[in-house]
PDB file of C-alpha atoms in Angstrom:
ATOM      1  CA  GLY A  21      13.572   5.951  14.686  1.00 65.00           C
ATOM      2  CA  GLN A  22      15.562   4.786  17.486  1.00 73.00           C
ATOM      3  CA  LYS A  23      18.490   6.479  19.062  1.00 80.00           C
ATOM      4  CA  SER A  24      20.729   3.301  19.505  1.00 79.00           C
ATOM      5  CA  GLU A  25      23.464   2.733  16.566  1.00 77.00           C
ATOM      6  CA  SER A  26      22.016   6.032  14.872  1.00 81.00           C
ATOM      7  CA  GLY A  27      25.444   7.837  14.152  1.00 85.00           C
ATOM      8  CA  PHE A  28      26.190   9.188  10.985  1.00 85.00           C
ATOM      9  CA  GLY A  29      29.629   9.235  11.516  1.00 81.00           C
ATOM     10  CA  ALA A  30      31.154   6.899   9.111  1.00 80.00           C
ATOM     11  CA  LEU A  31      29.375   8.712   5.913  1.00 83.00           C
ATOM     12  CA  TRP A  32      32.002  11.648   5.429  1.00 79.00           C
ATOM     13  CA  THR A  33      35.308  10.431   3.741  1.00 76.00           C
ATOM     14  CA  GLY A  34      37.159  12.752   6.592  1.00 75.00           C
ATOM     15  CA  SER A  35      36.525  10.395   9.192  1.00 68.00           C
ATOM     16  CA  THR A  36      37.414   7.186   7.110  1.00 72.00           C
ATOM     17  CA  GLY A  37      40.754   8.157   6.503  1.00 75.00           C
ATOM     18  CA  MET A  38      40.488   7.335   3.030  1.00 78.00           C
ATOM     19  CA  GLN A  39      41.501  10.224   0.310  1.00 82.00           C
ATOM     20  CA  PHE A  40      38.772  12.244  -0.343  1.00 81.00           C
ATOM     21  CA  GLY A  41      36.375  10.590  -3.298  1.00 79.00           C
ATOM     22  CA  GLY A  42      37.329   6.983  -2.537  1.00 80.00           C
ATOM     23  CA  TYR A  43      34.478   6.397  -0.231  1.00 83.00           C
ATOM     24  CA  VAL A  44      31.042   6.312  -1.572  1.00 87.00           C
ATOM     25  CA  GLY A  45      28.504   7.289   1.065  1.00 88.00           C
ATOM     26  CA  PHE A  46      25.469   5.518   1.502  1.00 90.00           C
ATOM     27  CA  MET A  47      22.417   4.878   3.687  1.00 90.00           C
ATOM     28  CA  GLU A  48      21.256   1.546   2.367  1.00 89.00           C
ATOM     29  CA  SER A  49      22.629  -0.991   0.367  1.00 87.00           C
ATOM     30  CA  HIS A  50      22.238  -4.567  -0.544  1.00 84.00           C
ATOM     31  CA  ASP A  51      24.031  -5.600   2.636  1.00 87.00           C
ATOM     32  CA  GLU A  52      21.669  -3.119   5.010  1.00 85.00           C
ATOM     33  CA  GLU A  53      18.241  -3.626   5.694  1.00 89.00           C
ATOM     34  CA  ARG A  54      16.291  -0.369   4.253  1.00 91.00           C
ATOM     35  CA  ASN A  55      15.524   2.393   6.656  1.00 91.00           C
ATOM     36  CA  ALA A  56      11.943   2.988   6.032  1.00 94.00           C
ATOM     37  CA  TYR A  57      11.111  -1.112   6.201  1.00 94.00           C
ATOM     38  CA  ARG A  58      13.356  -0.786  10.115  1.00 91.00           C
ATOM     39  CA  GLN A  59      11.162   2.292  10.861  1.00 90.00           C
ATOM     40  CA  LYS A  60       7.813   0.311   9.895  1.00 91.00           C
ATOM     41  CA  THR A  61       8.993  -2.750  12.029  1.00 92.00           C
ATOM     42  CA  SER A  62      11.228  -1.238  15.008  1.00 88.00           C
ATOM     43  CA  GLY A  63      10.693   2.165  15.214  1.00 86.00           C
ATOM     44  CA  VAL A  64       9.361   4.193  18.202  1.00 86.00           C
ATOM     45  CA  ALA A  65       5.980   5.090  18.855  1.00 84.00           C
ATOM     46  CA  GLY A  66       4.250   7.895  16.610  1.00 85.00           C
ATOM     47  CA  VAL A  67       7.047   6.865  13.779  1.00 88.00           C
ATOM     48  CA  LYS A  68       6.328   3.220  12.997  1.00 88.00           C
ATOM     49  CA  SER A  69       2.652   3.625  12.504  1.00 90.00           C
ATOM     50  CA  ASN A  70       2.410   6.858  10.866  1.00 94.00           C
ATOM     51  CA  LEU A  71       3.389   6.870   7.127  1.00 96.00           C
ATOM     52  CA  SER A  72       3.864  10.698   7.258  1.00 96.00           C
ATOM     53  CA  ALA A  73       6.033  10.654  10.356  1.00 94.00           C
ATOM     54  CA  MET A  74       8.245   7.971   8.410  1.00 95.00           C
ATOM     55  CA  MET A  75       8.641  10.075   5.350  1.00 97.00           C
ATOM     56  CA  GLN A  76       9.361  13.213   7.223  1.00 96.00           C
ATOM     57  CA  ARG A  77      12.676  11.278   9.157  1.00 94.00           C
ATOM     58  CA  GLN A  78      13.577   9.602   6.056  1.00 96.00           C
ATOM     59  CA  GLU A  79      13.627  13.775   4.812  1.00 97.00           C
ATOM     60  CA  LEU A  80      15.787  14.297   7.514  1.00 96.00           C
ATOM     61  CA  ASN A  81      18.035  11.551   6.914  1.00 94.00           C
ATOM     62  CA  ALA A  82      18.280  12.917   3.520  1.00 97.00           C
ATOM     63  CA  ALA A  83      19.096  16.084   4.314  1.00 97.00           C
ATOM     64  CA  PHE A  84      22.056  14.701   6.698  1.00 95.00           C
ATOM     65  CA  PHE A  85      22.908  12.361   3.903  1.00 95.00           C
ATOM     66  CA  LEU A  86      23.114  14.718   1.056  1.00 96.00           C
ATOM     67  CA  THR A  87      24.870  17.754   2.450  1.00 96.00           C
ATOM     68  CA  VAL A  88      28.066  15.869   3.466  1.00 92.00           C
ATOM     69  CA  PRO A  89      30.777  15.968   0.789  1.00 90.00           C
ATOM     70  CA  GLY A  90      32.059  13.482  -1.131  1.00 86.00           C
ATOM     71  CA  PRO A  91      30.312  10.907  -3.651  1.00 88.00           C
ATOM     72  CA  LYS A  92      26.824   9.365  -2.376  1.00 91.00           C
ATOM     73  CA  MET A  93      24.970   6.388  -3.499  1.00 93.00           C
ATOM     74  CA  ILE A  94      21.127   6.254  -3.257  1.00 94.00           C
ATOM     75  CA  TRP A  95      20.317   2.373  -3.128  1.00 89.00           C
ATOM     76  CA  GLN A  96      16.770   1.142  -4.981  1.00 87.00           C
ATOM     77  CA  PHE A  97      14.107   3.542  -4.463  1.00 92.00           C
ATOM     78  CA  GLY A  98      15.074   5.102  -1.010  1.00 94.00           C
ATOM     79  CA  GLU A  99      14.163   8.430  -2.515  1.00 96.00           C
ATOM     80  CA  LEU A 100      10.533   7.253  -2.425  1.00 96.00           C
ATOM     81  CA  GLY A 101      10.673   5.561   1.329  1.00 96.00           C
ATOM     82  CA  TYR A 102      10.800   1.991  -0.144  1.00 95.00           C
ATOM     83  CA  ASP A 103       9.717  -0.040   2.692  1.00 94.00           C
ATOM     84  CA  ILE A 104       9.901  -3.418   1.625  1.00 93.00           C
ATOM     85  CA  SER A 105      12.346  -5.577   3.057  1.00 93.00           C
ATOM     86  CA  ILE A 106      15.931  -6.288   1.577  1.00 90.00           C
ATOM     87  CA  GLU A 107      14.959 -10.071   2.137  1.00 91.00           C
ATOM     88  CA  ASP A 108      11.870  -9.801  -0.362  1.00 91.00           C
ATOM     89  CA  GLY A 109      12.942 -11.653  -3.539  1.00 89.00           C
ATOM     90  CA  GLY A 110      16.399 -12.132  -2.113  1.00 88.00           C
ATOM     91  CA  ARG A 111      18.975  -9.467  -1.401  1.00 85.00           C
ATOM     92  CA  THR A 112      19.949  -8.998  -4.588  1.00 83.00           C
ATOM     93  CA  GLY A 113      16.894 -10.275  -5.991  1.00 85.00           C
ATOM     94  CA  LYS A 114      14.482  -8.267  -8.128  1.00 87.00           C
ATOM     95  CA  LYS A 115      12.373  -5.766  -6.289  1.00 86.00           C
ATOM     96  CA  ASP A 116       9.382  -4.807  -7.537  1.00 88.00           C
ATOM     97  CA  ILE A 117       9.036  -0.963  -8.605  1.00 88.00           C
ATOM     98  CA  ARG A 118       6.337   0.646  -6.717  1.00 92.00           C
ATOM     99  CA  TRP A 119       5.416   3.236  -9.220  1.00 92.00           C
ATOM    100  CA  ASP A 120       2.016   3.991  -6.856  1.00 96.00           C
ATOM    101  CA  TYR A 121       4.525   5.855  -4.433  1.00 96.00           C
ATOM    102  CA  TYR A 122       4.462   8.757  -6.476  1.00 94.00           C
ATOM    103  CA  ASP A 123       0.828   9.234  -5.716  1.00 96.00           C
ATOM    104  CA  VAL A 124       1.186   9.256  -2.088  1.00 98.00           C
ATOM    105  CA  PRO A 125       1.567  12.665  -0.733  1.00 98.00           C
ATOM    106  CA  ALA A 126       4.218  11.969   2.088  1.00 98.00           C
ATOM    107  CA  ARG A 127       6.498   9.629  -0.188  1.00 98.00           C
ATOM    108  CA  LYS A 128       6.259  12.492  -3.244  1.00 97.00           C
ATOM    109  CA  ALA A 129       7.387  15.369  -0.803  1.00 98.00           C
ATOM    110  CA  LEU A 130      10.472  12.628   0.255  1.00 98.00           C
ATOM    111  CA  TYR A 131      10.954  12.077  -3.611  1.00 98.00           C
ATOM    112  CA  ASP A 132      10.848  16.228  -4.217  1.00 98.00           C
ATOM    113  CA  THR A 133      13.139  16.727  -1.002  1.00 98.00           C
ATOM    114  CA  TYR A 134      15.994  14.481  -2.245  1.00 98.00           C
ATOM    115  CA  SER A 135      15.415  16.269  -5.806  1.00 98.00           C
ATOM    116  CA  GLY A 136      15.649  19.686  -4.053  1.00 98.00           C
ATOM    117  CA  LEU A 137      18.829  18.447  -2.054  1.00 98.00           C
ATOM    118  CA  LEU A 138      20.595  17.082  -4.985  1.00 98.00           C
ATOM    119  CA  LYS A 139      20.090  20.454  -7.235  1.00 98.00           C
ATOM    120  CA  PHE A 140      21.686  22.033  -4.655  1.00 98.00           C
ATOM    121  CA  ARG A 141      24.464  19.656  -4.832  1.00 97.00           C
ATOM    122  CA  LYS A 142      24.483  20.328  -8.574  1.00 97.00           C
ATOM    123  CA  ASP A 143      24.076  24.252  -8.027  1.00 98.00           C
ATOM    124  CA  ASN A 144      26.669  24.492  -4.995  1.00 97.00           C
ATOM    125  CA  PRO A 145      29.609  22.054  -6.056  1.00 96.00           C
ATOM    126  CA  GLU A 146      32.108  24.124  -3.916  1.00 96.00           C
ATOM    127  CA  PHE A 147      30.596  22.902  -0.891  1.00 95.00           C
ATOM    128  CA  PHE A 148      30.753  19.302  -1.684  1.00 91.00           C
ATOM    129  CA  ASP A 149      34.776  19.054  -2.790  1.00 87.00           C
ATOM    130  CA  GLU A 150      37.527  18.402  -0.476  1.00 87.00           C
ATOM    131  CA  THR A 151      38.358  21.978  -0.027  1.00 89.00           C
ATOM    132  CA  ALA A 152      35.419  22.888   1.722  1.00 92.00           C
ATOM    133  CA  SER A 153      35.662  23.487   5.735  1.00 93.00           C
ATOM    134  CA  PHE A 154      32.924  20.737   6.916  1.00 93.00           C
ATOM    135  CA  SER A 155      31.907  19.911  10.426  1.00 93.00           C
ATOM    136  CA  TRP A 156      29.227  18.330  12.164  1.00 93.00           C
ATOM    137  CA  LYS A 157      27.908  16.569  15.248  1.00 93.00           C
ATOM    138  CA  VAL A 158      25.877  13.693  14.299  1.00 92.00           C
ATOM    139  CA  GLY A 159      26.923  10.784  16.571  1.00 89.00           C
ATOM    140  CA  THR A 160      24.494   8.842  19.042  1.00 89.00           C
ATOM    141  CA  SER A 161      25.330  11.152  21.648  1.00 90.00           C
ATOM    142  CA  ASP A 162      24.012  14.250  19.781  1.00 91.00           C
ATOM    143  CA  TRP A 163      20.274  12.660  19.492  1.00 89.00           C
ATOM    144  CA  ASP A 164      18.639  14.425  22.277  1.00 90.00           C
ATOM    145  CA  ASN A 165      19.853  17.859  21.780  1.00 91.00           C
ATOM    146  CA  GLY A 166      19.984  18.032  17.789  1.00 93.00           C
ATOM    147  CA  ARG A 167      22.490  17.202  15.279  1.00 95.00           C
ATOM    148  CA  PHE A 168      24.234  19.744  13.082  1.00 96.00           C
ATOM    149  CA  ILE A 169      26.197  20.253   9.996  1.00 96.00           C
ATOM    150  CA  THR A 170      28.067  23.368   9.350  1.00 97.00           C
ATOM    151  CA  CYS A 171      29.674  23.557   6.052  1.00 96.00           C
ATOM    152  CA  THR A 172      31.845  26.722   4.254  1.00 97.00           C
ATOM    153  CA  ALA A 173      33.341  26.888   1.124  1.00 96.00           C
ATOM    154  CA  GLY A 174      34.870  30.814   0.243  1.00 95.00           C
ATOM    155  CA  GLU A 175      33.017  33.314   1.579  1.00 96.00           C
ATOM    156  CA  ARG A 176      29.626  30.855   1.567  1.00 97.00           C
ATOM    157  CA  SER A 177      28.362  28.696   4.374  1.00 98.00           C
ATOM    158  CA  PHE A 178      25.253  26.312   5.124  1.00 98.00           C
ATOM    159  CA  VAL A 179      24.077  24.866   8.322  1.00 98.00           C
ATOM    160  CA  VAL A 180      21.909  21.922   8.589  1.00 98.00           C
ATOM    161  CA  VAL A 181      19.998  21.209  11.937  1.00 97.00           C
ATOM    162  CA  GLY A 182      17.661  18.238  12.874  1.00 95.00           C
ATOM    163  CA  ASN A 183      15.842  17.173  15.725  1.00 94.00           C
ATOM    164  CA  PHE A 184      15.997  13.250  15.771  1.00 91.00           C
ATOM    165  CA  THR A 185      13.595  12.953  18.905  1.00 89.00           C
ATOM    166  CA  THR A 186       9.988  12.283  18.606  1.00 88.00           C
ATOM    167  CA  LYS A 187       9.386  15.571  21.225  1.00 89.00           C
ATOM    168  CA  GLU A 188       9.269  19.107  20.122  1.00 91.00           C
ATOM    169  CA  ASN A 189      12.535  20.713  20.901  1.00 89.00           C
ATOM    170  CA  THR A 190      14.648  23.962  21.361  1.00 90.00           C
ATOM    171  CA  ILE A 191      18.034  24.011  18.986  1.00 88.00           C
TER     172      ILE A 191
END
């Protein structure tokens, strides 16, 4: 929910200099505060106090996370918008499983988005290996005018377009 430090640049192996597949992309880990928790505590107005808006932002993040070639890690319950601090019970301590999150429509929609994106990856493996032609504009400077991913494999392509602002935007 904030422009500062919002770039996704380090998520793709091609921008790390590592051999393809040697880098696992992630949005959250035991070293990072959870995205949904950060939204809830320091997100912009209109996001941090609105669960539906928070989960829609998480869906947008997932679209830009899971459509990038290379292996990915989903940290504990990120697919449900887990918004309890990483410090709860200690960084690597046991985290409560919030089964009740499945009963919250906005969180279930996030889960369904993850499921659909993972199915897309499984059904279209050619887009997610090193032979795919991949490009993107996902830096902090791309926040205001929309962010883009374009990927081509053989004769097929897909495009992801995202408005990360809280304002209506023509992209």
